[in-house]
Short mmCIF file of C-alpha atoms in Angstrom, two decimals:
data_model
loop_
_atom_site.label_atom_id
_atom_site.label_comp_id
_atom_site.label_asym_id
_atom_site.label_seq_id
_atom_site.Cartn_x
_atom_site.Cartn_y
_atom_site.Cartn_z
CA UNK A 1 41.45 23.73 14.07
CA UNK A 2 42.83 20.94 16.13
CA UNK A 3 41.78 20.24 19.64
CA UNK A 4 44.13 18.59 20.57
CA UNK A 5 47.41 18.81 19.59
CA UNK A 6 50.49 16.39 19.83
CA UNK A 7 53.91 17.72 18.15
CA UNK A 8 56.40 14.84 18.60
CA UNK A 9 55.30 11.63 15.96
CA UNK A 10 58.16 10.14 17.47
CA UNK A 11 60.47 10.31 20.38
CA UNK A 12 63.15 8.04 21.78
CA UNK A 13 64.61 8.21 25.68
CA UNK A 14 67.47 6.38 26.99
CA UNK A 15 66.08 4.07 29.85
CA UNK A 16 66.26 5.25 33.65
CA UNK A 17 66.01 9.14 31.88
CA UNK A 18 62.87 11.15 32.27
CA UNK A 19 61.11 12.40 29.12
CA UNK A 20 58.43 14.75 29.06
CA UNK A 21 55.49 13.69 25.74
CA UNK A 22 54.23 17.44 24.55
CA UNK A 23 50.30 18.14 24.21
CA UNK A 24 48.27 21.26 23.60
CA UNK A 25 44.42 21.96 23.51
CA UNK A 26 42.09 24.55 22.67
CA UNK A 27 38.66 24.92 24.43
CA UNK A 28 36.60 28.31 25.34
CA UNK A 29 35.19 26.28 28.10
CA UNK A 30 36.37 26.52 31.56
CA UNK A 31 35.87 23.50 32.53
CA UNK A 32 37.22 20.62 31.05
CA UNK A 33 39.02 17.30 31.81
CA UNK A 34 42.64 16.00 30.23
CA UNK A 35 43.25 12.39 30.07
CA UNK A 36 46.77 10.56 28.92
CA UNK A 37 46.16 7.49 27.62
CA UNK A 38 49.06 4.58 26.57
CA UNK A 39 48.58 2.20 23.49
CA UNK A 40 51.31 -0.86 23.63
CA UNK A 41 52.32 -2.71 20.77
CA UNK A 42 49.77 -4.91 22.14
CA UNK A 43 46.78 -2.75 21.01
CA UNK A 44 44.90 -1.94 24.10
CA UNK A 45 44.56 1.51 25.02
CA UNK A 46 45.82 2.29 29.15
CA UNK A 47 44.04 5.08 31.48
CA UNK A 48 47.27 6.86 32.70
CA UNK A 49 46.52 10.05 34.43
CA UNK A 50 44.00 12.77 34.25
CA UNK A 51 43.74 16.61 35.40
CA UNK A 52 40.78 18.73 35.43
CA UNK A 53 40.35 22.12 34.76
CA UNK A 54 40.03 23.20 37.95
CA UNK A 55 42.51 21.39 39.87
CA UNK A 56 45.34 23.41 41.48
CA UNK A 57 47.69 21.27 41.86
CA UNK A 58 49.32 19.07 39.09
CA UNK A 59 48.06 15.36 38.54
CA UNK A 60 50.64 12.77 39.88
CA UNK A 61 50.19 8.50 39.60
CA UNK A 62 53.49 7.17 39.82
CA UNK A 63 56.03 7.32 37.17
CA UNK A 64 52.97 10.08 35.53
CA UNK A 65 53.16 13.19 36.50
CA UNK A 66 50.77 15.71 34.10
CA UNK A 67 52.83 19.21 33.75
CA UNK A 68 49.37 21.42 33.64
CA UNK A 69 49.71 25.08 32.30
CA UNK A 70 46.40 26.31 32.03
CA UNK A 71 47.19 30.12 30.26
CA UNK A 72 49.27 27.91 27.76
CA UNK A 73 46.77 25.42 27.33
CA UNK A 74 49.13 22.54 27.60
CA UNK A 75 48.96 19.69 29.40
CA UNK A 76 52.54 17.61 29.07
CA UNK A 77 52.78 14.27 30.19
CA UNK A 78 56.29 13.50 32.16
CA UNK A 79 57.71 9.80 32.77
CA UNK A 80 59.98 10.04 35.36
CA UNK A 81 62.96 6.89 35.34
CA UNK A 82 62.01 5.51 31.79
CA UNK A 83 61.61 1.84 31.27
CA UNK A 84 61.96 -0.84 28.26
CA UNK A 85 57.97 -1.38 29.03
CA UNK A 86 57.18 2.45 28.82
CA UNK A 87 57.51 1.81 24.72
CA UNK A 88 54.13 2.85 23.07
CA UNK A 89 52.06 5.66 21.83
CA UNK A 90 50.87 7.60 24.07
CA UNK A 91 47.47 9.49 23.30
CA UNK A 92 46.19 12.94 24.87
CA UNK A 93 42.26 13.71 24.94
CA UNK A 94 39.94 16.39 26.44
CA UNK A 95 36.78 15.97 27.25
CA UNK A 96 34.86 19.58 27.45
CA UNK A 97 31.52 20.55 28.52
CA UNK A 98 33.03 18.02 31.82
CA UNK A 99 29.92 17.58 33.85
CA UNK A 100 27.77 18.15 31.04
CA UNK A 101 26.07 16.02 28.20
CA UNK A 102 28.80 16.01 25.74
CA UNK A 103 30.27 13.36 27.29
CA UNK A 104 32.92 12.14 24.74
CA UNK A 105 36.59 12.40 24.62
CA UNK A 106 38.36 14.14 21.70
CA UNK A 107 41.91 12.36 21.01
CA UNK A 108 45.23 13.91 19.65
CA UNK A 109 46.98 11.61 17.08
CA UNK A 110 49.15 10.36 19.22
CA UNK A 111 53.59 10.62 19.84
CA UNK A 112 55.45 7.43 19.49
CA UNK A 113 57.83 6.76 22.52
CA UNK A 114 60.62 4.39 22.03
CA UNK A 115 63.17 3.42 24.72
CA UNK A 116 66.59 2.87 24.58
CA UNK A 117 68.73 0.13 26.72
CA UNK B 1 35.91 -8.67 35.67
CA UNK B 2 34.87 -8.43 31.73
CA UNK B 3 34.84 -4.51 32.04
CA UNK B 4 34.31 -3.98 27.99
CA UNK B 5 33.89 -6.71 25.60
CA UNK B 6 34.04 -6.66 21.57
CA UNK B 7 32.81 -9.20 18.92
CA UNK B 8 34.39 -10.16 16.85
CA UNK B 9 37.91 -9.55 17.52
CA UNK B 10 38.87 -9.56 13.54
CA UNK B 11 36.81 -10.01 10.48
CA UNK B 12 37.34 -9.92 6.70
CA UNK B 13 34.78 -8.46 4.38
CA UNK B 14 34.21 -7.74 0.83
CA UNK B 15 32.89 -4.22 -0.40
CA UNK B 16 29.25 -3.85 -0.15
CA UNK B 17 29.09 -6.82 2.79
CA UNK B 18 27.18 -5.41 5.89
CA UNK B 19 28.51 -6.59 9.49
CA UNK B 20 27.99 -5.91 12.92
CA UNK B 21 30.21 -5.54 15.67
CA UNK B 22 28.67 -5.94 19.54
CA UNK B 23 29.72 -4.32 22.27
CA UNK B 24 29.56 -5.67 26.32
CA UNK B 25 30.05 -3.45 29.39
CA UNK B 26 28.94 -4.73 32.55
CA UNK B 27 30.13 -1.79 34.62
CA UNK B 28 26.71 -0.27 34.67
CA UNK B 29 28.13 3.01 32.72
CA UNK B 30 25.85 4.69 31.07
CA UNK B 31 28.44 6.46 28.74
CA UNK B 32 29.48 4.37 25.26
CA UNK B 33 31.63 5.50 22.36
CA UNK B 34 32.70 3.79 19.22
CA UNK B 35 36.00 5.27 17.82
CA UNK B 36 38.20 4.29 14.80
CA UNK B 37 41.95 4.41 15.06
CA UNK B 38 43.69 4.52 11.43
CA UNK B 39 47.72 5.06 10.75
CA UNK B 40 48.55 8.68 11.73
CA UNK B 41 45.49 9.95 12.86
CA UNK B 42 44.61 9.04 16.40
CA UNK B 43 41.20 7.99 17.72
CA UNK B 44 38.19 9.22 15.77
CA UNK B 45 34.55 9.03 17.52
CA UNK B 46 32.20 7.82 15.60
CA UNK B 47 29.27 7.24 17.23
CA UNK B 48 28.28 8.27 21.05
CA UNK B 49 25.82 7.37 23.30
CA UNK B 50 25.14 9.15 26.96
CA UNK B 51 22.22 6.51 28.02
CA UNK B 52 19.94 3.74 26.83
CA UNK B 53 17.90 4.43 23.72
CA UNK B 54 20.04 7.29 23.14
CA UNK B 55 22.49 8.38 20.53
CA UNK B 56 24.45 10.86 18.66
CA UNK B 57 26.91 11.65 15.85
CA UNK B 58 30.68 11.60 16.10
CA UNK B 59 33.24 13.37 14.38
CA UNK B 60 33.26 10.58 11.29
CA UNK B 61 29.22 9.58 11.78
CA UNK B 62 29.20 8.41 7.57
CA UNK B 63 28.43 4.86 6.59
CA UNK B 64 27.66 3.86 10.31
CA UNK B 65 24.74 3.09 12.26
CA UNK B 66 24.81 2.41 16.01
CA UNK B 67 21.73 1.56 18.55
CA UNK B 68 21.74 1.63 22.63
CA UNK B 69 18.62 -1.17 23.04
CA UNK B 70 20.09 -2.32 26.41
CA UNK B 71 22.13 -0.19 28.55
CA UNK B 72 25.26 -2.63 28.48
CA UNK B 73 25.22 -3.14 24.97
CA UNK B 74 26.44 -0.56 21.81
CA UNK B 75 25.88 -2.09 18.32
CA UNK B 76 27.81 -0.91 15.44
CA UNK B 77 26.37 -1.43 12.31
CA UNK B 78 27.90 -1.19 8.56
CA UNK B 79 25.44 -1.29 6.22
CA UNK B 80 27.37 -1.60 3.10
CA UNK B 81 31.24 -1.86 3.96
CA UNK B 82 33.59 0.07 2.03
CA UNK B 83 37.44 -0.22 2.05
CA UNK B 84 37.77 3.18 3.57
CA UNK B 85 36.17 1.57 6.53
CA UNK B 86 39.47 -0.61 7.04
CA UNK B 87 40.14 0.17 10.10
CA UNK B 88 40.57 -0.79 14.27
CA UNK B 89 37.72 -0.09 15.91
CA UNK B 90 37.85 0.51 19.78
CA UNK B 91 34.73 0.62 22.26
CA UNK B 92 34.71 2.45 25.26
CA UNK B 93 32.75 3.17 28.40
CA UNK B 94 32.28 5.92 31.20
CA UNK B 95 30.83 6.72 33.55
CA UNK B 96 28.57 9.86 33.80
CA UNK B 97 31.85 12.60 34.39
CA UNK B 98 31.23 14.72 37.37
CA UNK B 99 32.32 15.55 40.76
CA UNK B 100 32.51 12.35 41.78
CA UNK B 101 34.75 10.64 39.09
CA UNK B 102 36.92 11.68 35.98
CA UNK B 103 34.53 10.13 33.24
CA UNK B 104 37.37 8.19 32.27
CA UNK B 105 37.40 5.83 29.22
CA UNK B 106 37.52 2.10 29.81
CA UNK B 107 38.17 0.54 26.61
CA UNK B 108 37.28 -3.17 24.91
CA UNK B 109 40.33 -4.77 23.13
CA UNK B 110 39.56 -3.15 19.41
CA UNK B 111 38.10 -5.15 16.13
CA UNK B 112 40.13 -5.72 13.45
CA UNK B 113 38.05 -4.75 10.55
CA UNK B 114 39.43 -5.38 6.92
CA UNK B 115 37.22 -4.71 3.66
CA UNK B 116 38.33 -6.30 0.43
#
């Protein structure tokens, strides 16, 4: 089964909209951390946001907010006012074990944002 | 600021060639990962390592060899390159996660690896 998993291959916004990127996880742990990562055209792979398992309160930075909803075990990513330079994929990983000696972060395969003038 | 360094950036091999590729944090994390990103299928770890002179299998461990000698440094080896091992690689870094930090991934610039 997938840990991590990421619906939309492909989605398109019209710029200045908000779009919300989908992502769901499975883990028996309790805690856990969920990272959102962003992969321009460029090739280099961008730390957006993160929420762990036992934060309360949903993870902001910006443009990024992280819709947690822990009993669902999904973790959406949001982009509020869309922008040409938001184009990219956009990754979702979990790290589990968090605090422990796992250590490494499991990656979805990814949704392809594209958007519109 | 470096932060995480690969070498070389692209390379060309033929099958049955053996290569290394270096990588350079000087963040003094004493988390690395080597992952391979291929069409359609995300990031897949390959190799991990939590400290110096330590490693471990990732989820695609096959035809790889990695060593932790110094703590800034991850080697990944290919001992006899096959073209199924076409592929970006990406290195990463973190810190140990905890209560103090997120354990975040800090990523070199990927290699370019293409075997004929």
């Amino acid at each position: 089964a997938q840990k991590i998993t990421q619906t939309q291959p492909g989605m398109f916004v019209q710029e200045k909209e908000a779009v919300t990127l989908d992502c769901t996880y499975d883990t028996s742990d309790q805690s856990y951390g969920l990272f959102w990562y962003k992969q321009p055209s460029s090739g280099e792979m961008i730390f957006l946001i993160y929420q762990g398992s036992y934060d309360e309160q949903n993870a902001t930075e910006g443009r990024y907010s992280l819709n947690f909803q822990k009993a669902r075990k999904s973790a959406n990513l949001v982009i509020s006012a869309s922008q040409l330079g938001d184009s990219a994929m956009y990754f979702c990983a979990m790290r589990e074990h968090y605090g422990g000696s796992q250590g490494n972060l499991i990656f979805g395969k990814g949704t392809k944002l594209s958007v519109k003038p | 600021n470096a932060g995480v360094t690969q070498t070389p950036k692209f390379r060309v091999l033929k099958t049955g060639q053996s290569m290394t590729l270096l990588c350079a944090q000087d963040m003094n994390h004493e988390y690395m990962y080597w992952y391979r990103q291929d069409p359609g299928m995300g990031l897949r770890l390959i190799h991990y390592s939590v400290g110096e002179g330590t490693t471990a299998k990732g989820e695609v461990p096959d035809g790889y060899n990695v060593s932790r000698l110094k703590k800034q440094n991850f080697l990944l080896g290919l001992e006899s390159a096959a073209p199924s091992q076409t592929s970006v690689y990406f290195c990463a870094s973190s810190y140990t996660p905890g209560a103090a930090n997120t354990g975040e991934l800090f990523f070199g610039e990927g290699s370019r690896l293409t075997v004929l």
